[in-house]
Amino acid sequence: DQQVKQNSPSLSVQEGRISILNCDYTNSMFDYFLWYKKYPAEGPTFLISISSIKDKNEDGRFTVFLNKSAKHLSLHIVPSQPGDSAVYFCAASRLLQGAQKLVFGQGTRLTINP
Amino acid sequence: SAVISQKPSRDICQRGTSLTIQCQVDSQVTMMFWYRQQPGQSLTLIATANQGSEATYESGFVIDKFPISRPNLTFSTLTVSNMSPEDSSIYLCSVGHAGGEQYFGPGTRLTVT
């Protein structure tokens, strides 16, 4: 049962344009959502998060939008830069046994073309 | 964010043997987590490791196969026991932050032949 889904395995965007990465979830108990970026041979790097009580969170070039009714979140990167080329994972969590356990999507490989 | 290191960074092991992966954090943390990323797959939580208590394992993972130690607030180990080729994965440790996010180590790439 895939509780967090990223339906696009890859995305190619021109440098300077907007990159939009999408993520859907099925478990309405999730209360916290995160995006991670991963380069080859490195661990995931935390990018940005959003609580279920908000619908938008912004940090520099990165904005995450949450649509709870649709169980959908998206990450907007603008403007896109070549260094943004990486695999992006969305993750969701709920407070269980005192721990914020993360459930990850399958990832989307973003390529920024010069 | 915490600085997390893992040893070894990669290893090639024979089936039937065991490998212990170390995770070191530069600050004291309450929660540590171990994940697995199989080839072409997403990250899957193996267990949560709290200092001073038994690790809590997720469905599909058992202590006999993945014993975990958490001797203090800056260190943890994960052992992959009696390995088979299906255990070939990247193993990652992470630490929990008060805000809810987790920070990951660089991972250990394990190949079982």
Coordinates of C-alpha atoms in Angstrom, one line a residue:
Chain A
D1 CA 0.0 0.0 0.0
Q2 CA 1.8 3.1 -1.3
Q3 CA 0.6 5.8 1.1
V4 CA 2.7 8.6 -0.6
K5 CA 2.9 8.7 -4.4
Q6 CA 5.0 10.7 -6.8
N7 CA 3.5 9.8 -10.1
S8 CA 6.2 11.5 -12.3
P9 CA 9.5 9.6 -12.2
S10 CA 11.2 12.4 -14.1
L11 CA 10.8 16.1 -15.0
S12 CA 12.9 18.3 -17.3
V13 CA 12.8 22.1 -17.0
Q14 CA 14.6 24.9 -18.7
E15 CA 16.9 27.0 -16.5
G16 CA 15.2 30.0 -15.2
R17 CA 11.7 28.6 -15.5
I18 CA 9.5 27.2 -12.8
S19 CA 9.8 23.5 -11.7
I20 CA 6.6 22.0 -10.2
L21 CA 6.9 18.6 -8.4
N22 CA 3.8 16.9 -7.3
C23 CA 2.9 14.4 -4.5
D24 CA -0.3 12.7 -3.5
Y25 CA -1.0 10.9 -0.2
T26 CA -3.8 8.6 0.9
N27 CA -3.6 8.6 4.7
S28 CA -5.7 11.5 6.1
M29 CA -3.9 11.1 9.5
F30 CA -0.7 12.5 8.1
D31 CA -0.1 15.9 9.7
Y32 CA 3.3 17.0 8.5
F33 CA 4.8 17.0 5.0
L34 CA 8.4 17.4 3.9
W35 CA 10.5 17.7 0.7
Y36 CA 14.0 16.3 0.4
K37 CA 16.6 16.6 -2.3
K38 CA 19.0 13.8 -3.0
Y39 CA 22.2 13.8 -5.1
P40 CA 23.9 10.6 -6.1
A41 CA 26.0 9.0 -3.3
E42 CA 24.7 11.4 -0.7
G43 CA 21.9 11.2 1.9
P44 CA 18.7 13.2 1.4
T45 CA 18.9 16.9 2.2
F46 CA 15.9 18.5 3.9
L47 CA 14.4 21.3 1.9
I48 CA 11.2 22.6 3.2
S49 CA 8.2 21.4 5.2
I50 CA 4.6 22.2 5.9
S51 CA 2.2 21.5 8.7
S52 CA -1.4 20.3 8.0
I53 CA -2.7 23.5 9.5
K54 CA -1.2 25.6 6.7
D55 CA -1.7 25.6 3.0
K56 CA 1.5 27.3 1.9
N57 CA 5.1 27.6 3.1
E58 CA 7.8 29.6 1.4
D59 CA 11.6 29.6 1.8
G60 CA 13.6 31.5 -0.8
R61 CA 13.1 29.9 -4.2
F62 CA 11.1 27.0 -2.7
T63 CA 7.4 27.0 -2.0
V64 CA 5.3 24.1 -0.9
F65 CA 1.6 24.1 -1.3
L66 CA -0.8 21.7 0.5
N67 CA -4.3 20.9 -0.6
K68 CA -5.7 18.7 2.2
S69 CA -9.1 18.1 0.6
A70 CA -7.3 16.7 -2.5
K71 CA -4.6 15.0 -0.4
H72 CA -2.0 16.7 -2.7
L73 CA 1.1 18.7 -2.2
S74 CA 3.4 20.4 -4.6
L75 CA 6.9 21.9 -4.5
H76 CA 7.6 25.0 -6.7
I77 CA 11.1 26.0 -7.5
V78 CA 11.5 29.4 -9.1
P79 CA 13.7 30.2 -10.8
S80 CA 15.1 26.8 -11.5
Q81 CA 18.9 26.5 -11.5
P82 CA 21.3 23.8 -12.9
G83 CA 22.2 22.9 -9.3
D84 CA 18.6 22.0 -8.6
S85 CA 19.1 18.8 -10.8
A86 CA 18.6 16.0 -8.3
V87 CA 16.0 13.4 -7.2
Y88 CA 13.3 15.0 -5.1
F89 CA 11.4 13.0 -2.5
C90 CA 8.2 14.0 -0.7
A91 CA 7.5 12.5 2.7
A92 CA 4.7 12.5 5.1
S93 CA 4.5 11.8 8.8
R94 CA 2.1 11.5 11.8
L95 CA 3.0 11.5 15.4
L96 CA 3.2 7.9 16.4
Q97 CA 4.6 6.6 19.7
G98 CA 6.2 10.0 20.1
A99 CA 8.2 9.8 16.9
Q100 CA 7.7 11.5 13.6
K101 CA 8.1 8.5 11.3
L102 CA 8.5 9.5 7.7
V103 CA 6.8 7.7 4.8
F104 CA 8.5 8.6 1.5
G105 CA 7.3 8.8 -2.1
Q106 CA 9.2 7.1 -4.9
G107 CA 11.0 10.3 -6.0
T108 CA 11.1 12.5 -9.1
R109 CA 14.3 13.1 -11.0
L110 CA 14.5 16.7 -11.9
T111 CA 16.8 17.8 -14.7
I112 CA 17.4 21.5 -15.3
N113 CA 18.6 22.2 -18.8
P114 CA 20.8 25.2 -19.4
Chain B
S1 CA 21.2 20.8 11.7
A2 CA 23.3 18.0 13.0
V3 CA 26.3 16.6 11.2
I4 CA 25.9 12.9 10.7
S5 CA 28.6 10.4 9.5
Q6 CA 28.3 6.8 8.6
K7 CA 30.8 4.0 8.4
P8 CA 31.5 2.2 6.1
S9 CA 30.4 4.3 3.1
R10 CA 30.2 1.2 1.0
D11 CA 31.0 -2.5 1.2
I12 CA 30.7 -5.7 -0.8
C13 CA 29.9 -8.7 1.3
Q14 CA 29.4 -12.4 0.8
R15 CA 26.0 -13.9 1.4
G16 CA 25.6 -15.4 4.8
T17 CA 27.8 -12.9 6.5
S18 CA 26.9 -9.9 8.7
L19 CA 27.8 -6.2 8.4
T20 CA 27.6 -3.6 11.2
I21 CA 27.0 0.0 10.1
Q22 CA 27.9 2.8 12.4
C23 CA 26.2 6.2 12.7
Q24 CA 27.8 9.1 14.6
V25 CA 26.2 12.4 15.3
D26 CA 28.0 15.6 16.4
S27 CA 25.4 16.5 19.0
Q28 CA 23.2 14.6 21.4
V29 CA 19.9 13.5 19.9
T30 CA 16.9 11.6 21.3
M31 CA 15.6 10.0 18.2
M32 CA 17.6 8.2 15.6
F33 CA 16.1 6.3 12.7
W34 CA 17.4 3.7 10.3
Y35 CA 16.1 3.5 6.7
R36 CA 16.8 1.3 3.7
Q37 CA 16.7 2.3 0.0
Q38 CA 16.6 -0.7 -2.3
P39 CA 17.7 -0.1 -5.9
G40 CA 15.2 2.1 -7.8
Q41 CA 13.0 2.3 -4.7
S42 CA 12.0 4.8 -2.1
L43 CA 13.3 5.1 1.4
T44 CA 11.7 2.7 3.9
L45 CA 11.9 3.0 7.6
I46 CA 13.5 0.0 9.3
A47 CA 13.3 1.0 13.0
T48 CA 13.4 3.9 15.5
A49 CA 16.2 3.8 18.0
N50 CA 15.9 5.6 21.3
Q51 CA 18.8 5.7 23.7
G52 CA 18.2 3.5 26.7
S53 CA 15.4 1.5 25.2
E54 CA 14.8 -1.3 22.7
A55 CA 14.5 -0.3 19.1
T56 CA 11.0 -0.2 17.6
Y57 CA 10.8 -2.1 14.3
E58 CA 8.4 -1.4 11.4
S59 CA 6.3 -4.1 9.8
G60 CA 8.5 -6.4 7.8
F61 CA 11.7 -5.9 9.7
V62 CA 12.7 -8.0 12.7
I63 CA 15.4 -7.7 15.4
D64 CA 17.1 -11.0 14.5
K65 CA 17.8 -9.7 11.0
F66 CA 18.5 -6.1 11.8
P67 CA 19.8 -5.8 15.4
I68 CA 20.3 -2.2 16.5
S69 CA 22.3 -0.7 19.3
R70 CA 22.0 2.8 20.8
P71 CA 24.6 3.0 23.6
N72 CA 24.5 6.8 23.9
L73 CA 22.9 10.0 22.6
T74 CA 25.4 10.4 19.7
F75 CA 25.9 6.9 18.3
S76 CA 24.0 3.9 16.9
T77 CA 24.7 0.8 14.9
L78 CA 22.6 -1.3 12.6
T79 CA 23.7 -4.8 11.8
V80 CA 22.5 -6.6 8.7
S81 CA 22.6 -10.3 9.6
N82 CA 22.9 -13.4 7.5
M83 CA 22.9 -11.3 4.3
S84 CA 21.4 -12.3 1.0
P85 CA 21.6 -10.5 -2.3
E86 CA 18.1 -9.0 -1.5
D87 CA 19.8 -7.0 1.2
S88 CA 21.8 -5.0 -1.3
S89 CA 20.6 -1.5 -0.6
I90 CA 21.6 1.9 0.7
Y91 CA 21.2 2.1 4.5
L92 CA 20.7 5.5 6.0
C93 CA 20.5 6.8 9.5
S94 CA 18.7 9.9 10.4
V95 CA 18.1 12.1 13.5
G96 CA 14.9 13.7 14.4
H97 CA 14.6 17.5 15.0
A98 CA 12.2 19.2 17.3
G99 CA 10.5 20.8 14.4
G100 CA 9.6 17.4 13.0
E101 CA 12.1 17.2 10.2
Q102 CA 14.9 14.6 10.0
Y103 CA 18.4 14.9 8.9
F104 CA 20.2 12.1 7.2
G105 CA 23.7 10.7 7.1
P106 CA 25.4 10.1 3.7
G107 CA 24.4 6.4 3.6
T108 CA 26.1 3.1 3.4
R109 CA 25.9 1.3 0.0
L110 CA 25.9 -2.4 0.6
T111 CA 26.3 -5.0 -2.2
V112 CA 25.8 -8.7 -1.3
T113 CA 27.3 -11.2 -3.7

